[in-house]
Coordinates of C-alpha atoms and ligand atoms in Angstrom, one line a residue:
M1 CA -17.7 58.2 -8.2
F2 CA -15.9 55.6 -10.5
V3 CA -12.3 56.2 -9.0
S4 CA -14.0 54.9 -5.5
T5 CA -15.9 52.2 -6.8
I6 CA -12.3 50.7 -8.3
V7 CA -11.2 51.5 -5.1
V8 CA -14.0 49.4 -3.3
G9 CA -13.8 46.5 -6.6
C10 CA -10.0 46.5 -5.9
I11 CA -10.1 45.9 -1.7
T12 CA -13.2 43.7 -2.1
F13 CA -11.9 41.7 -4.9
T14 CA -8.4 40.9 -2.9
G15 CA -9.9 40.6 0.5
P16 CA -9.9 37.2 1.1
C17 CA -5.9 36.1 2.4
K18 CA -4.7 33.4 0.2
V19 CA -1.5 31.6 0.7
H20 CA -1.0 30.2 -2.7
P21 CA 2.3 32.4 -3.9
V22 CA 0.7 33.6 -7.2
E23 CA -2.4 34.7 -4.9
Y24 CA -0.2 36.1 -2.2
S25 CA 2.1 38.3 -4.9
R26 CA -1.9 39.1 -6.4
T27 CA -2.7 40.2 -3.4
V28 CA 0.0 42.2 -2.6
V29 CA -0.2 43.8 -6.3
F30 CA -3.8 45.0 -5.7
Y31 CA -3.6 46.6 -1.8
L32 CA -1.0 48.2 -3.2
L33 CA -3.4 49.9 -6.1
A34 CA -6.2 50.2 -3.9
I35 CA -4.1 52.7 -1.2
L36 CA -2.8 54.4 -4.6
L37 CA -6.3 55.2 -5.6
L38 CA -7.1 55.9 -2.5
C39 CA -4.9 59.1 -1.7
I40 CA -5.9 59.9 -5.4
C41 CA -9.7 59.9 -3.5
A42 CA -8.9 61.7 -1.2
L43 CA -7.4 64.3 -3.4
R44 CA -10.1 64.5 -5.5
K45 CA -12.8 65.0 -2.2
E46 CA -14.4 62.3 -3.2
L47 CA -14.2 60.5 -0.1
N48 CA -17.8 61.1 1.3
M49 CA -18.5 58.5 -2.0
F50 CA -17.7 55.7 1.4
I51 CA -20.4 56.1 3.1
S52 CA -23.5 55.8 0.7
L53 CA -25.5 52.8 1.4
P54 CA -24.2 50.8 -1.2
M55 CA -20.9 51.2 -0.3
I56 CA -21.8 50.0 3.3
L57 CA -23.1 47.2 1.4
F58 CA -19.8 46.6 -0.2
Y59 CA -17.9 47.2 3.1
V60 CA -20.2 44.0 4.8
L61 CA -19.0 42.1 2.0
Y62 CA -15.8 42.6 2.3
V63 CA -15.7 42.1 5.9
C64 CA -16.7 38.6 5.3
L65 CA -14.8 37.5 2.6
I66 CA -11.7 39.6 5.2
V67 CA -12.9 36.3 7.7
K68 CA -13.2 34.1 5.0
G69 CA -9.8 35.1 4.2
Q70 CA -8.8 34.9 7.7
L71 CA -9.9 31.2 7.9
D72 CA -7.9 30.4 4.9
C73 CA -5.1 32.4 6.4
G74 CA -4.7 29.3 8.8
A75 CA -3.9 27.1 6.4
A76 CA -0.6 26.3 5.3
E77 CA 0.6 25.2 1.8
L78 CA 1.2 21.7 1.3
G79 CA 3.7 20.8 -1.8
E80 CA 3.0 18.0 -4.4
T81 CA 5.2 15.8 -2.7
D82 CA 4.8 16.6 1.1
Y83 CA 3.3 14.6 3.3
L84 CA 1.9 14.6 7.0
R85 CA 4.1 13.0 9.6
L86 CA 1.7 12.2 12.5
N87 CA 2.6 10.7 15.8
K88 CA 0.8 8.5 18.1
D89 CA -0.8 11.5 20.6
E90 CA -1.6 13.1 17.3
E91 CA -4.5 10.7 16.8
G92 CA -8.2 12.3 15.8
D93 CA -6.2 15.0 14.0
L94 CA -8.0 16.8 11.0
V95 CA -7.0 17.5 7.6
E96 CA -8.9 20.2 5.6
L97 CA -7.3 20.6 2.2
R98 CA -7.4 23.0 -0.3
D99 CA -6.6 23.2 -3.5
A100 CA -3.2 24.3 -2.2
S101 CA -3.0 24.4 1.1
Y102 CA -4.4 22.7 4.3
R103 CA -5.2 23.3 7.6
L104 CA -5.0 20.9 10.6
I105 CA -7.2 20.8 13.2
D106 CA -6.9 18.7 16.6
V107 CA -9.6 16.3 18.8
L108 CA -10.5 19.4 20.5
G109 CA -11.6 21.5 17.0
E110 CA -8.0 24.0 17.2
T111 CA -6.1 24.2 14.6
V112 CA -2.7 22.4 15.4
E113 CA 0.8 22.8 13.5
R114 CA 2.6 19.9 12.9
E115 CA 5.9 18.1 11.7
I116 CA 5.9 17.9 8.0
A117 CA 7.9 15.6 6.0
T118 CA 8.8 16.5 2.1
I119 CA 9.3 12.4 0.4
S120 CA 13.4 12.2 -0.8
S121 CA 12.3 10.6 -3.8
A122 CA 10.0 12.7 -5.2
D123 CA 10.9 12.2 -8.6
E124 CA 10.6 9.0 -8.6
I125 CA 6.7 9.5 -7.3
A126 CA 5.7 12.0 -9.6
D127 CA 7.3 10.6 -13.1
K128 CA 5.6 7.6 -14.5
G129 CA 7.9 7.3 -16.7
N130 CA 6.9 5.2 -20.4
Y131 CA 4.3 3.5 -18.2
E132 CA 0.4 4.1 -18.4
H133 CA 0.0 4.2 -14.8
Y134 CA 1.8 3.4 -11.7
M135 CA 0.4 0.2 -10.9
L136 CA 1.9 -0.7 -13.9
K137 CA 5.9 1.0 -13.4
E138 CA 5.5 -0.6 -10.2
I139 CA 5.1 -4.1 -11.3
F140 CA 8.3 -3.5 -13.6
E141 CA 9.8 -1.9 -9.9
Q142 CA 9.8 -5.3 -8.9
P143 CA 13.8 -6.9 -10.1
E144 CA 15.5 -3.8 -7.9
A145 CA 12.9 -3.7 -4.9
L146 CA 14.4 -7.6 -4.3
K147 CA 17.0 -6.1 -4.5
A148 CA 16.5 -3.3 -1.8
T149 CA 15.1 -5.6 0.7
L150 CA 17.8 -7.5 0.8
Q151 CA 20.5 -5.3 0.6
G152 CA 22.3 -5.3 3.9
R153 CA 20.4 -8.1 5.5
V154 CA 22.3 -11.4 3.4
S155 CA 26.1 -12.3 2.9
E156 CA 26.5 -14.8 0.1
K157 CA 25.3 -17.8 1.7
Y158 CA 23.4 -16.7 5.0
V159 CA 20.8 -14.7 6.7
L160 CA 22.8 -11.7 8.8
P161 CA 22.2 -12.1 12.8
E162 CA 21.2 -8.3 13.0
A163 CA 19.1 -8.8 9.8
F164 CA 16.1 -7.7 12.5
G165 CA 18.0 -5.3 14.6
I166 CA 20.3 -5.4 17.3
K167 CA 17.2 -6.9 20.0
A168 CA 16.1 -9.7 17.3
P169 CA 18.6 -12.0 18.1
A170 CA 17.8 -12.4 22.1
I171 CA 14.3 -12.5 20.9
F172 CA 14.3 -14.5 18.5
S173 CA 16.1 -17.2 20.6
K174 CA 12.7 -17.5 22.8
T175 CA 10.4 -17.5 20.0
E176 CA 8.4 -20.6 20.3
S177 CA 5.2 -19.9 17.6
V178 CA 4.2 -16.7 15.8
H179 CA 0.8 -15.0 14.7
I180 CA 0.4 -13.1 11.5
V181 CA -2.2 -10.6 11.4
A182 CA -2.5 -8.6 8.3
C183 CA -5.5 -7.5 5.8
G184 CA -5.7 -7.9 1.4
T185 CA -2.5 -8.5 -0.5
S186 CA 0.0 -8.2 3.2
Y187 CA -2.0 -11.5 4.5
H188 CA -2.0 -13.4 2.4
A189 CA 2.1 -12.7 1.9
G190 CA 1.3 -14.4 5.7
L191 CA -0.2 -17.6 4.7
I192 CA 2.4 -17.8 2.3
A193 CA 4.4 -17.5 5.6
K194 CA 3.1 -19.8 6.8
Y195 CA 4.0 -22.7 5.5
W196 CA 7.7 -21.8 5.2
L197 CA 7.5 -21.2 9.2
E198 CA 5.9 -24.5 9.5
E199 CA 7.6 -26.9 6.5
W200 CA 11.3 -24.7 7.2
A201 CA 11.5 -23.0 10.3
G202 CA 9.7 -26.0 12.6
V203 CA 7.8 -22.9 14.4
L204 CA 3.6 -23.1 15.2
C205 CA 2.2 -20.1 13.0
Q206 CA -1.3 -19.1 12.9
V207 CA -2.6 -16.3 10.7
E208 CA -5.9 -13.9 10.8
V209 CA -7.1 -10.8 9.1
A210 CA -6.3 -7.9 11.9
S211 CA -10.6 -7.0 11.0
E212 CA -11.1 -10.5 12.4
Y213 CA -8.2 -10.9 15.2
R214 CA -9.3 -7.4 16.9
Y215 CA -12.6 -8.4 17.8
R216 CA -12.2 -11.7 19.5
A217 CA -11.1 -13.1 22.6
C218 CA -7.9 -14.8 21.6
V219 CA -5.5 -17.4 23.2
V220 CA -2.3 -16.5 23.0
P221 CA 0.3 -19.5 23.9
K222 CA 3.5 -18.8 25.6
N223 CA 6.7 -16.7 23.8
T224 CA 3.9 -16.1 20.5
L225 CA 5.9 -13.7 18.3
F226 CA 3.6 -10.9 17.5
V227 CA 3.3 -10.1 13.4
T228 CA 2.1 -7.7 11.5
I229 CA 2.6 -6.9 7.5
S230 CA 1.5 -4.1 6.1
Q231 CA 2.8 -2.1 3.0
S232 CA 1.5 1.7 4.5
G233 CA 2.1 1.2 8.2
E234 CA -1.4 2.9 9.1
T235 CA -4.2 0.5 8.2
A236 CA -6.4 1.2 11.0
D237 CA -7.4 -2.6 11.9
T238 CA -3.7 -3.9 11.3
L239 CA -3.0 -1.1 13.6
A240 CA -5.6 -1.4 16.5
A241 CA -5.0 -5.5 16.1
L242 CA -1.2 -4.4 17.5
Q243 CA -3.1 -2.5 19.5
T244 CA -4.3 -5.0 21.5
A245 CA -2.0 -7.5 21.0
K246 CA 0.5 -5.5 23.4
K247 CA -2.4 -6.3 25.9
S248 CA -2.0 -9.9 25.4
G249 CA 0.6 -11.3 27.0
Y250 CA 3.3 -11.6 23.5
L251 CA 6.7 -12.1 23.6
A252 CA 7.2 -9.2 21.5
S253 CA 6.0 -7.5 18.5
L254 CA 7.5 -7.4 14.6
V255 CA 6.5 -5.5 11.7
I256 CA 7.2 -6.0 8.3
C257 CA 6.7 -2.9 6.1
N258 CA 7.1 -0.6 3.6
V259 CA 6.6 3.2 5.0
A260 CA 9.3 4.0 7.6
N261 CA 7.8 6.1 10.7
S262 CA 4.4 5.3 9.9
S263 CA 2.3 3.8 13.0
L264 CA 3.1 0.5 12.8
A265 CA 6.6 0.7 12.3
R266 CA 6.4 3.7 15.9
A267 CA 4.5 1.0 17.4
S268 CA 6.7 -2.6 17.1
D269 CA 9.0 -3.8 18.9
L270 CA 11.1 -4.8 16.0
V271 CA 10.7 -3.7 12.4
L272 CA 11.9 -4.8 9.2
M273 CA 10.9 -2.1 6.0
T274 CA 10.8 -4.0 2.9
H275 CA 12.4 -0.9 0.9
A276 CA 10.0 -1.6 -2.4
G277 CA 10.3 2.0 -2.5
P278 CA 6.9 4.9 -2.8
E279 CA 3.5 2.3 -3.8
I280 CA 0.8 5.0 -5.1
G281 CA -1.5 2.0 -6.7
V282 CA -3.6 1.3 -4.6
A283 CA -3.4 -2.9 -5.1
S284 CA -0.6 -4.2 -3.5
T285 CA 2.5 -5.1 -5.8
K286 CA 6.4 -5.0 -5.4
A287 CA 5.2 -4.3 -2.0
F288 CA 4.3 -7.9 -1.6
T289 CA 7.1 -9.6 -3.7
T290 CA 9.1 -7.5 -0.9
Q291 CA 7.4 -8.5 1.9
L292 CA 7.5 -12.3 0.8
A293 CA 10.9 -11.7 0.6
A294 CA 11.1 -10.5 3.8
L295 CA 9.1 -13.5 5.5
Q296 CA 12.1 -15.8 4.1
L297 CA 14.3 -14.1 5.7
L298 CA 12.5 -14.0 8.9
C299 CA 11.9 -18.3 8.3
I300 CA 15.3 -18.3 7.7
S301 CA 16.4 -16.6 11.1
L302 CA 13.5 -18.1 13.4
G303 CA 14.4 -21.5 12.0
R304 CA 18.0 -21.1 13.1
G305 CA 18.8 -23.9 16.1
R306 CA 15.0 -25.6 15.1
G307 CA 14.0 -26.7 12.1
L308 CA 16.6 -25.2 9.8
D309 CA 20.3 -26.7 9.2
R310 CA 23.8 -24.4 7.8
K311 CA 23.0 -26.1 4.0
K312 CA 19.4 -25.3 4.1
E313 CA 19.7 -22.0 4.7
Q314 CA 22.9 -21.7 2.3
Q315 CA 20.4 -22.8 -0.6
L316 CA 17.5 -20.4 0.1
V317 CA 19.9 -17.3 0.8
E318 CA 21.1 -18.5 -2.8
A319 CA 17.9 -18.7 -4.4
L320 CA 17.1 -15.4 -2.6
H321 CA 20.1 -14.0 -4.1
Q322 CA 18.7 -15.1 -7.7
L323 CA 15.0 -13.6 -7.5
P324 CA 15.8 -10.5 -8.5
E325 CA 17.1 -11.6 -11.8
L326 CA 13.9 -14.5 -12.3
C327 CA 11.6 -11.4 -11.6
R328 CA 13.5 -9.5 -14.1
K329 CA 13.1 -12.9 -16.4
T330 CA 9.5 -13.3 -15.9
L331 CA 8.5 -9.7 -16.5
E332 CA 9.6 -10.2 -19.9
L333 CA 6.9 -12.5 -20.5
S334 CA 4.2 -9.5 -20.1
G335 CA 3.6 -9.1 -23.4
A336 CA 3.6 -13.4 -24.4
I337 CA 1.4 -13.0 -20.8
E338 CA -1.4 -10.4 -22.6
K339 CA -2.1 -12.0 -26.1
I340 CA -2.8 -15.3 -24.2
F341 CA -5.7 -13.6 -21.7
Q342 CA -7.4 -11.7 -24.9
P343 CA -10.3 -14.5 -24.7
F344 CA -10.1 -13.5 -20.8
V345 CA -11.8 -9.9 -21.5
D346 CA -15.2 -10.8 -22.0
K347 CA -15.9 -13.2 -18.7
K348 CA -17.5 -12.2 -15.5
H349 CA -16.1 -14.8 -13.2
A350 CA -13.0 -16.4 -13.0
L351 CA -11.8 -19.4 -10.1
F352 CA -8.4 -19.5 -9.6
L353 CA -6.6 -22.7 -8.0
G354 CA -3.8 -23.9 -6.1
R355 CA -2.2 -26.1 -3.5
G356 CA 0.1 -25.9 -0.9
V357 CA 2.0 -22.8 -1.0
Q358 CA 0.3 -21.8 -4.6
F359 CA -2.5 -21.7 -2.8
P360 CA -2.4 -18.1 -1.1
V361 CA -1.2 -17.1 -4.1
A362 CA -4.0 -17.9 -6.2
L363 CA -6.0 -16.5 -2.7
E364 CA -3.4 -13.5 -3.8
G365 CA -4.7 -13.4 -8.0
A366 CA -8.0 -13.2 -7.7
L367 CA -8.0 -10.4 -5.2
K368 CA -5.6 -8.6 -7.6
L369 CA -8.4 -9.0 -10.7
K370 CA -11.2 -8.5 -8.6
E371 CA -9.7 -5.1 -7.1
I372 CA -8.4 -3.7 -11.0
S373 CA -10.7 -5.6 -13.0
Y374 CA -14.3 -5.2 -11.3
V375 CA -14.6 -9.3 -12.4
H376 CA -15.5 -11.8 -9.4
A377 CA -12.9 -14.1 -9.0
E378 CA -12.6 -17.1 -5.9
A379 CA -9.9 -18.8 -4.8
Y380 CA -9.3 -22.3 -3.7
P381 CA -7.2 -24.6 -2.9
A382 CA -7.2 -27.3 -5.9
G383 CA -8.3 -31.0 -3.5
E384 CA -11.3 -28.3 -2.2
L385 CA -12.9 -28.0 -5.8
K386 CA -14.9 -30.9 -5.2
H387 CA -16.6 -30.3 -2.5
G388 CA -18.7 -27.8 -4.3
P389 CA -17.5 -25.1 -6.7
L390 CA -16.9 -27.8 -9.1
A391 CA -20.5 -27.1 -10.0
L392 CA -20.0 -23.6 -11.2
I393 CA -17.4 -24.5 -13.8
D394 CA -19.0 -24.9 -17.4
N395 CA -17.2 -23.5 -20.9
K396 CA -18.2 -20.0 -20.1
M397 CA -15.3 -20.3 -16.7
P398 CA -11.7 -19.7 -16.6
V399 CA -9.9 -21.4 -14.5
I400 CA -6.2 -20.2 -13.5
A401 CA -4.1 -22.6 -12.0
V402 CA -0.6 -22.5 -10.6
A403 CA 1.6 -25.7 -11.0
P404 CA 5.6 -25.4 -10.3
N405 CA 7.2 -28.8 -10.6
N406 CA 6.7 -29.9 -7.1
A407 CA 5.2 -32.7 -4.6
L408 CA 1.5 -31.8 -5.2
L409 CA 2.0 -31.4 -9.0
E410 CA 0.3 -35.1 -9.5
K411 CA -2.5 -34.3 -7.3
L412 CA -2.7 -30.8 -8.7
K413 CA -3.0 -32.5 -12.9
S414 CA -5.8 -34.6 -11.5
N415 CA -8.1 -31.3 -10.1
L416 CA -7.6 -29.7 -13.5
Q417 CA -8.6 -33.1 -15.2
E418 CA -12.1 -32.6 -13.1
V419 CA -12.5 -29.1 -14.7
K420 CA -11.0 -30.3 -18.3
A421 CA -14.0 -32.9 -18.0
R422 CA -16.6 -30.2 -17.1
G423 CA -15.3 -27.8 -20.2
G424 CA -13.7 -25.4 -18.1
Q425 CA -11.4 -23.2 -19.7
L426 CA -7.6 -23.4 -18.1
F427 CA -5.2 -21.1 -18.4
V428 CA -1.7 -22.6 -16.7
F429 CA 0.7 -20.7 -15.2
A430 CA 3.3 -24.4 -14.9
D431 CA 7.3 -24.8 -15.1
H432 CA 8.3 -26.0 -18.2
D433 CA 9.1 -29.8 -17.1
A434 CA 5.4 -30.2 -15.3
G435 CA 4.3 -32.0 -18.3
F436 CA 1.6 -29.5 -19.3
E437 CA 0.7 -28.8 -23.3
N438 CA -1.3 -26.3 -24.9
E439 CA -5.1 -27.6 -26.1
P440 CA -8.0 -27.1 -26.7
G441 CA -9.6 -25.6 -23.7
V442 CA -5.8 -25.5 -22.2
T443 CA -3.2 -22.4 -22.4
V444 CA 0.3 -23.1 -20.7
Ligands
LIG1 C1 -6.5 -2.5 0.6 C2 -5.6 -2.6 -0.6 O1 -7.0 -1.3 0.8 O2 -5.2 -2.5 2.1 C3 -5.0 -3.8 -0.4 O3 -6.0 -2.6 -1.4 C4 -3.3 -3.9 0.8 O4 -4.1 -3.8 -2.1 C5 -4.3 -3.8 2.0 O5 -3.0 -5.1 0.8 C6 -3.9 -3.6 3.4 O6 -3.0 -2.8 2.9 P1 -1.8 -2.5 3.8 O7 -1.0 -1.5 3.9 O8 -1.8 -2.7 5.1 O9 -0.1 -3.7 3.5

């Protein structure tokens, strides 16, 4: 009796077929042990014990566990750095995730197999280095990421003609306007590019969030290039917008993207990879700055033969080459910025202001504060302050402004005076020569 109970116990325990290697070897050992004990039972003529009522209940339980085990067997093992690459015709697949395994189910409910790719830079992903979290690591990776975006696309002075692929020059030469569609941070990158495209390249540009674009009727001007921007290349609204655009008579589609072989990359006519490296943090950081560098390459490429002469191109490319180093120097300020923003910690609201190209930068600042700190934040073009939001400003409201020394500086300063007059707490990111000084209520 004793021996047969052990046998059934072993079989029941090991019944479910698991796929994790450790589970698997344990299963094999216990099955062997069970067979051995069964042999001993047979020799000791105890086999009749196996047809008693409690034993039958054990068998039922065993069969149930086996069936469950067989279901598990449909699953396959998934390593920490593996990812599934699904093709367009595989849309609608579901992934059932377990501890160390997964199972793919297609739209018909059938278990299916799909191609598995392994992320090459596994070490980079698995290791946060000395950083507290991935987002911080990714912020500090910006200088290298920017170098990677520029590499192979610019010579010392010019953007290479085929930076956007061999089909690009023919498409760009026909392009008369650009329609940029994206979500979140990528949308803000697009808003910044609008200023550059119209000012430098003389190309008409409109920018729209994908979740709006995809549900409205849109007039498409002749020879319009449809541009999507996406870190992941998988954002559902952006992808749906591209599908809509493909039926709407655009000249061609271009995606600026960080993930090779993503859905957007596969579905677009032209692809510019930002090569920022994997971005694990949910909030976009290095992806954003590399998108901006990529968009500058686009402005320059489209500006040729239009608003942008060779001299201006040279200036812009030289500035692009300096970008990684400038970014590195800016990151050196992180300790000082942390100290300056201590009074910010208890705040419940914040207002970001900017003018011109710094307005979308302010939008991005407000988005980051909301997404990361759960602090309510708004962004306004500084000139719009007087049309309502000024009423919200008092000594509890921190106001963050971006103040480069450019043609709009004096306008911005007069807006910031209005903030000071209402007792708002100003935090200004300014150029050295922009003429701002620390004073009560103003931190520069
Ligand atoms: C959001 C993220 O969910 O998706 C944002 O929180 C991101 O940070 C946005 O900008 C769009 O993502 P993607 O991959 O299309 O750039």
